[in-house]
Short mmCIF file of C-alpha atoms in Angstrom, two decimals:
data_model
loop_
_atom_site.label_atom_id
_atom_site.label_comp_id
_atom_site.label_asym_id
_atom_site.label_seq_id
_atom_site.Cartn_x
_atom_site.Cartn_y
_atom_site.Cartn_z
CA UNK A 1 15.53 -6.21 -23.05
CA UNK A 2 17.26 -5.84 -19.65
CA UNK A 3 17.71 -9.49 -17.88
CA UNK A 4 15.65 -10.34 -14.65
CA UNK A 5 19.05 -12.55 -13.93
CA UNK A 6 20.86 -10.74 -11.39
CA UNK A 7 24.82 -9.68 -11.59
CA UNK A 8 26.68 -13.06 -9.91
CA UNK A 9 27.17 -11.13 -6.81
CA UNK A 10 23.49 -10.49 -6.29
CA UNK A 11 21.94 -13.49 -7.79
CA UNK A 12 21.48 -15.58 -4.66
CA UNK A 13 19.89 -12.71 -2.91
CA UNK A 14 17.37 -11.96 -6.29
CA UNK A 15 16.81 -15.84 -6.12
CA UNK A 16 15.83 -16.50 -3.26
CA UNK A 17 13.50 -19.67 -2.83
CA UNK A 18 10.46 -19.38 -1.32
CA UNK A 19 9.86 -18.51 2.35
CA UNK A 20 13.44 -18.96 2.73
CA UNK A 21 15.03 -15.61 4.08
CA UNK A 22 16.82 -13.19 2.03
CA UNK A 23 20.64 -13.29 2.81
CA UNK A 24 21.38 -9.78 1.46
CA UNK A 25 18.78 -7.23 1.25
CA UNK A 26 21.30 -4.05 0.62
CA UNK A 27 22.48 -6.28 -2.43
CA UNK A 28 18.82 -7.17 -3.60
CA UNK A 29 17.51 -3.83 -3.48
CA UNK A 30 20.69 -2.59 -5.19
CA UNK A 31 19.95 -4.42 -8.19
CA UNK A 32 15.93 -3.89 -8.57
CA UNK A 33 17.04 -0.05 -8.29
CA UNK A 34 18.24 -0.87 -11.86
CA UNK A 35 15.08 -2.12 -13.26
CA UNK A 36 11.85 -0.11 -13.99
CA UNK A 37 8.80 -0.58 -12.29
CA UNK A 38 7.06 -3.34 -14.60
CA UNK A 39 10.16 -5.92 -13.87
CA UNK A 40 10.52 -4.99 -10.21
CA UNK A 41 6.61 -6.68 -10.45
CA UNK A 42 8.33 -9.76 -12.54
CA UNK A 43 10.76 -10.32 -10.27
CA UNK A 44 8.64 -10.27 -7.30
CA UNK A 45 5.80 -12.77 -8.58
CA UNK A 46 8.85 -15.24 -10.10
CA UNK A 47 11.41 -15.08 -6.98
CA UNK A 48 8.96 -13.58 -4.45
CA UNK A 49 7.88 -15.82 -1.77
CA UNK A 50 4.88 -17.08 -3.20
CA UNK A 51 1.00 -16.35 -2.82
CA UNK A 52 1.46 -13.00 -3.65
CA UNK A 53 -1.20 -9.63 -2.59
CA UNK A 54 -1.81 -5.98 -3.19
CA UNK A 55 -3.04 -4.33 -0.47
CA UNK A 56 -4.37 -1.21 -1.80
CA UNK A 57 -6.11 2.23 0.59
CA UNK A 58 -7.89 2.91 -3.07
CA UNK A 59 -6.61 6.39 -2.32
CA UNK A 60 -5.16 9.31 -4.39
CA UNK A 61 -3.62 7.60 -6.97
CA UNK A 62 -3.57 3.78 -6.13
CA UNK A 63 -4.82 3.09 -9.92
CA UNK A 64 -1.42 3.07 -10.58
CA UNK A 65 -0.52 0.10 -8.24
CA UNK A 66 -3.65 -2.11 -9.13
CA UNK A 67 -3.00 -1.65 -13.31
CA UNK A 68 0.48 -2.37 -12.46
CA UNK A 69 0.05 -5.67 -10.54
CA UNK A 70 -3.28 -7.05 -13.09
CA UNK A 71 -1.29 -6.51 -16.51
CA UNK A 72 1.12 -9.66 -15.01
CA UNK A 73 -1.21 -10.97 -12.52
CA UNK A 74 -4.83 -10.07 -13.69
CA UNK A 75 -6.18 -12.43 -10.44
CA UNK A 76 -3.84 -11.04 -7.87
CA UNK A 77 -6.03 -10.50 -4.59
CA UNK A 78 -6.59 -6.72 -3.52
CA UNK A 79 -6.95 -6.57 0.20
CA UNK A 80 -8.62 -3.40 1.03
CA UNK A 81 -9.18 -2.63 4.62
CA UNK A 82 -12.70 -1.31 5.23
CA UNK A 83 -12.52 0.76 8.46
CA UNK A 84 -15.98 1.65 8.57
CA UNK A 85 -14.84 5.12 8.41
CA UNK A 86 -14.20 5.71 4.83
CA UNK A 87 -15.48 8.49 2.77
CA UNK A 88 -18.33 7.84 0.35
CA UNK A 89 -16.62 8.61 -2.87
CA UNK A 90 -14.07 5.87 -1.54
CA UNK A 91 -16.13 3.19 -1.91
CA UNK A 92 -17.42 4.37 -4.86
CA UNK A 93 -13.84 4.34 -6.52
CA UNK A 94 -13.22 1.45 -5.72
CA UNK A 95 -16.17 -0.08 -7.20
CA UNK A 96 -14.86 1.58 -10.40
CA UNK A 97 -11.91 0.40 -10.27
CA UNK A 98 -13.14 -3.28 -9.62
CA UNK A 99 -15.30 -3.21 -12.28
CA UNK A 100 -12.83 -1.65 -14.76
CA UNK A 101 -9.70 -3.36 -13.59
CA UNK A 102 -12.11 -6.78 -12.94
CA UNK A 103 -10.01 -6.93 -9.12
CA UNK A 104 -9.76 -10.00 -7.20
CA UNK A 105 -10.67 -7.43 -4.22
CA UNK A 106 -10.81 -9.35 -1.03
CA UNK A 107 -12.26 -6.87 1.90
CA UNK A 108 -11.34 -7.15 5.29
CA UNK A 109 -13.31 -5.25 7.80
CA UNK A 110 -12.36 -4.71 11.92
CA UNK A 111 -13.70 -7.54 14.16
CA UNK A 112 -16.07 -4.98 16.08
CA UNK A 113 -18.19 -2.72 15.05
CA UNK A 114 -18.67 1.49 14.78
CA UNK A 115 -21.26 0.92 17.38
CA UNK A 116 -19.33 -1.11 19.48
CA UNK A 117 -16.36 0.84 19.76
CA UNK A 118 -17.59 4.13 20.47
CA UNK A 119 -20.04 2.55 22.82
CA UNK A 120 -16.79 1.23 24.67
CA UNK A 121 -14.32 3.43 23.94
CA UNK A 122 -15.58 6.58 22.94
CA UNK A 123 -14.39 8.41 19.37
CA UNK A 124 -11.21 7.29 19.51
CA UNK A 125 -9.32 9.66 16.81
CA UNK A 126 -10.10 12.82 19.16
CA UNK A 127 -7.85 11.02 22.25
CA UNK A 128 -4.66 12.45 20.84
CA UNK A 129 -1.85 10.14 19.75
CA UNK A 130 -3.03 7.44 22.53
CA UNK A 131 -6.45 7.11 21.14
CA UNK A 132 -5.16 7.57 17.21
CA UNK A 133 -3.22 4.77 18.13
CA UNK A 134 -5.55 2.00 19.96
CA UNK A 135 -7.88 3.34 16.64
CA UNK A 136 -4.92 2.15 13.84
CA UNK A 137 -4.79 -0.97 15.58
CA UNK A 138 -8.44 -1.95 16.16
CA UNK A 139 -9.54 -0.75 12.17
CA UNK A 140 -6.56 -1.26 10.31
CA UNK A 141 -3.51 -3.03 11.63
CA UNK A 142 -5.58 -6.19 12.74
CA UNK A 143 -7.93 -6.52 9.85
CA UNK A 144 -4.55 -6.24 7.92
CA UNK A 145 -2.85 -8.71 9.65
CA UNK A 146 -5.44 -11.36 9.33
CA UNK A 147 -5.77 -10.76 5.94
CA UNK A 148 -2.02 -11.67 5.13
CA UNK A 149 -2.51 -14.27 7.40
CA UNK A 150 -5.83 -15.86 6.32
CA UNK A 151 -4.75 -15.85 2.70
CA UNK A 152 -1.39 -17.37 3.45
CA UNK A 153 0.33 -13.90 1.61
CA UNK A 154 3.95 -14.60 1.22
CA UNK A 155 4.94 -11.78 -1.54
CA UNK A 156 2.86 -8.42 0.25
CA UNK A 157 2.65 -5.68 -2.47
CA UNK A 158 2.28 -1.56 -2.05
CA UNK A 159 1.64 0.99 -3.96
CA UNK A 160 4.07 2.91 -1.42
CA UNK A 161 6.71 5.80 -2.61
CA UNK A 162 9.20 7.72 -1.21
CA UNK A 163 8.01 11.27 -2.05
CA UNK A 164 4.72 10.72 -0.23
CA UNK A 165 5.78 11.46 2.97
CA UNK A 166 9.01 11.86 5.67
CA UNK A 167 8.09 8.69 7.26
CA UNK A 168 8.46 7.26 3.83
CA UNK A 169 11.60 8.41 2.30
CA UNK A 170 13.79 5.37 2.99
CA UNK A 171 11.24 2.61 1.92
CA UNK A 172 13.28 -0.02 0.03
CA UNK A 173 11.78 -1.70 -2.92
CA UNK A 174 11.62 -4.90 -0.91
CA UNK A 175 11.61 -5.43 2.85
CA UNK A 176 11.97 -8.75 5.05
CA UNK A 177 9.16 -8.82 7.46
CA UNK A 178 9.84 -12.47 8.92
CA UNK A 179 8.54 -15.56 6.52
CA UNK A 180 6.76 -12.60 4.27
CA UNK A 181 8.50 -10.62 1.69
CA UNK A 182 7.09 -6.78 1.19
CA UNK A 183 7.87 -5.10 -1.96
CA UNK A 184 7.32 -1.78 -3.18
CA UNK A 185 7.92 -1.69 -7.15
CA UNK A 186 7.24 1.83 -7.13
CA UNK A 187 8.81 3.02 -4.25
CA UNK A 188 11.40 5.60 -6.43
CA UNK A 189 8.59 7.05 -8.70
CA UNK A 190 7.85 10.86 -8.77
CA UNK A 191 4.03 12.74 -8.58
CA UNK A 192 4.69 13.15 -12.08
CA UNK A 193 5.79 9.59 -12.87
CA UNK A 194 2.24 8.74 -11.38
CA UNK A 195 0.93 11.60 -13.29
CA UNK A 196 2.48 10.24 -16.67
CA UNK A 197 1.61 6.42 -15.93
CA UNK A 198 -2.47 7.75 -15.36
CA UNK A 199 -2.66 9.81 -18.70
CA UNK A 200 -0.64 6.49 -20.65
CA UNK A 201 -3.69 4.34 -19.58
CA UNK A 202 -6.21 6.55 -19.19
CA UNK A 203 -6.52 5.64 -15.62
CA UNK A 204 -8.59 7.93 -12.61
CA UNK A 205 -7.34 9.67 -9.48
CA UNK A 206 -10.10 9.35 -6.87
CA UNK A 207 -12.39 12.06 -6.99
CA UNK A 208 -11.46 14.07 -3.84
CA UNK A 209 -8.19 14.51 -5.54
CA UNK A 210 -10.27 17.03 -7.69
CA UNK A 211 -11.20 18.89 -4.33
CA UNK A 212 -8.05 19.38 -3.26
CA UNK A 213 -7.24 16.11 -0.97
CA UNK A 214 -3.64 14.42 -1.58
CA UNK A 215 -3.95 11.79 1.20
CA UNK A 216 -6.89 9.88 1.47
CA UNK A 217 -8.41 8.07 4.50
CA UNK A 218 -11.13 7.63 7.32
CA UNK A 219 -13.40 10.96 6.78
CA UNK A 220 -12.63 11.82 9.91
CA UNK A 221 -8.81 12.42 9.99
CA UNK A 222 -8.72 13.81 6.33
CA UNK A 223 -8.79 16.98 5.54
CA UNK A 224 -8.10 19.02 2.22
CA UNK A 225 -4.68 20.29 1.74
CA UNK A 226 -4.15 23.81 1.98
CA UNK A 227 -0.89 26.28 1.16
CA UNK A 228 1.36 26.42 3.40
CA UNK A 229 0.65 22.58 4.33
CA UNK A 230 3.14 18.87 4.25
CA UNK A 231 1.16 16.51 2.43
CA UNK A 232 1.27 14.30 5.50
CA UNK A 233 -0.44 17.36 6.93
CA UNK A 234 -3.88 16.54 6.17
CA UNK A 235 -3.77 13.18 7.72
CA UNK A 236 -4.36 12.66 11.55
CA UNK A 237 -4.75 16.19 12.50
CA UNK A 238 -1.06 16.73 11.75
CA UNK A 239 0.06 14.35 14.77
CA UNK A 240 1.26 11.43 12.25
CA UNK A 241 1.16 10.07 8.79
CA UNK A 242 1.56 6.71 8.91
CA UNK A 243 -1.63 4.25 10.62
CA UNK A 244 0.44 1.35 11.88
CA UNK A 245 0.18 -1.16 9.27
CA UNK A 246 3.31 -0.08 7.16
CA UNK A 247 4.68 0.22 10.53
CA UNK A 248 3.68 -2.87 12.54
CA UNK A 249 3.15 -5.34 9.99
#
């Protein structure tokens, strides 16, 4: 069995006490590059910062994330961000997967309403990249924010990979993001690494993956991939990929 002890060169940064800053991220990352997926999770709940969280879309393929995290850490809270705006079979799946997985879910919603903002501000996601924007931050980035904050999250986990997108091909495994630590245990895997990990534990992609849809968000800046199209295609009309809070948090 490989050893979650790091080589002596990397051991202070792979030990790091809690809240206490990591002195050598290039070094850190180095090492959990060595280790698969299950002891990246290890490592981060033992030498993470503490209070540890999923946050989870309950997209494609975030199954794969949420059996990951429960098998060492069957109460870890799951922060899903509930925009108002997701699609039906969305909230369905994650039901499911609550029920199935028995998730410590923990749903944070925006601090206005639907009605509110489009009273005020009109549909924001057909303002181009201005509106897109102000929309990220009032139904995702904040609600996201507080919830790290309000639970007191020092160890943030994703479900984020490199092959998903161009604005995601250098995420490290962990990141420093001030006090909070943000790791990414299965930031190297493949489509068919996800692919093999479902079929090993008999675990669901969310329905819409059936119809065709790779990236999975609000209803109204989703749209089915089709030949010819960038994965990151079908999200936000094309303008973007990312929402802000793997960004700005």
């Amino acid at each position: 069995m490989m050893s979650l002890t790091a080589p002596t060169t990397q051991q202070e940064a792979a030990t790091s006490t809690e809240a206490a800053p990591v002195r050598d991220l290039a070094a850190l990352n180095a090492w959990l590059e060595t280790l698969d997926a299950e002891r990246r999770v290890e490592w981060a709940l033992t030498h993470g910062h503490g209070n540890p969280a999923l946050s989870s879309s309950f997209g494609a393929q975030s199954a794969v994330a949420l059996h990951l995290l429960t098998q060492q850490k069957p109460d870890i809270p799951v922060i899903l961000i509930d925009t108002g705006y997701l699609f039906p079979e969305t909230y369905r799946f994650a039901d499911e997967l609550t029920e199935r997985l028995q998730l410590n879910l923990r749903i944070y919603r925006p601090l206005v309403s639907r009605a509110w903002m489009e009273a005020r501000h009109g549909r924001l996601w057909e303002q181009g990249m201005t509106g897109l924007d102000n929309y990220n931050q009032l139904r995702k980035v904040e609600p996201m924010r507080r919830a790290l904050d309000e639970l007191g999250v020092g160890t943030w986990l994703t479900g984020l990979r490199r092959n998903q997108s161009a604005s995601r091909a250098d995420t490290p495994i962990v990141q420093q993001r001030g006090e909070r630590l943000k790791v990414s245990p299965i930031a190297d895997w493949s489509d068919r690494d996800v692919w093999q990990y479902l079929k090993k534990h008999n675990l669901p992609y969310h329905p819409l993956w059936h119809e065709g849809y790779v990236s999975i968000g609000d209803f109204h800046t989703t749209t089915r991939w089709e030949p010819g199209m960038r994965d990151e295609d079908t999200r936000f009309f094309g303008l973007k990929r990312e929402c802000g809070i793997h960004e700005d948090i």
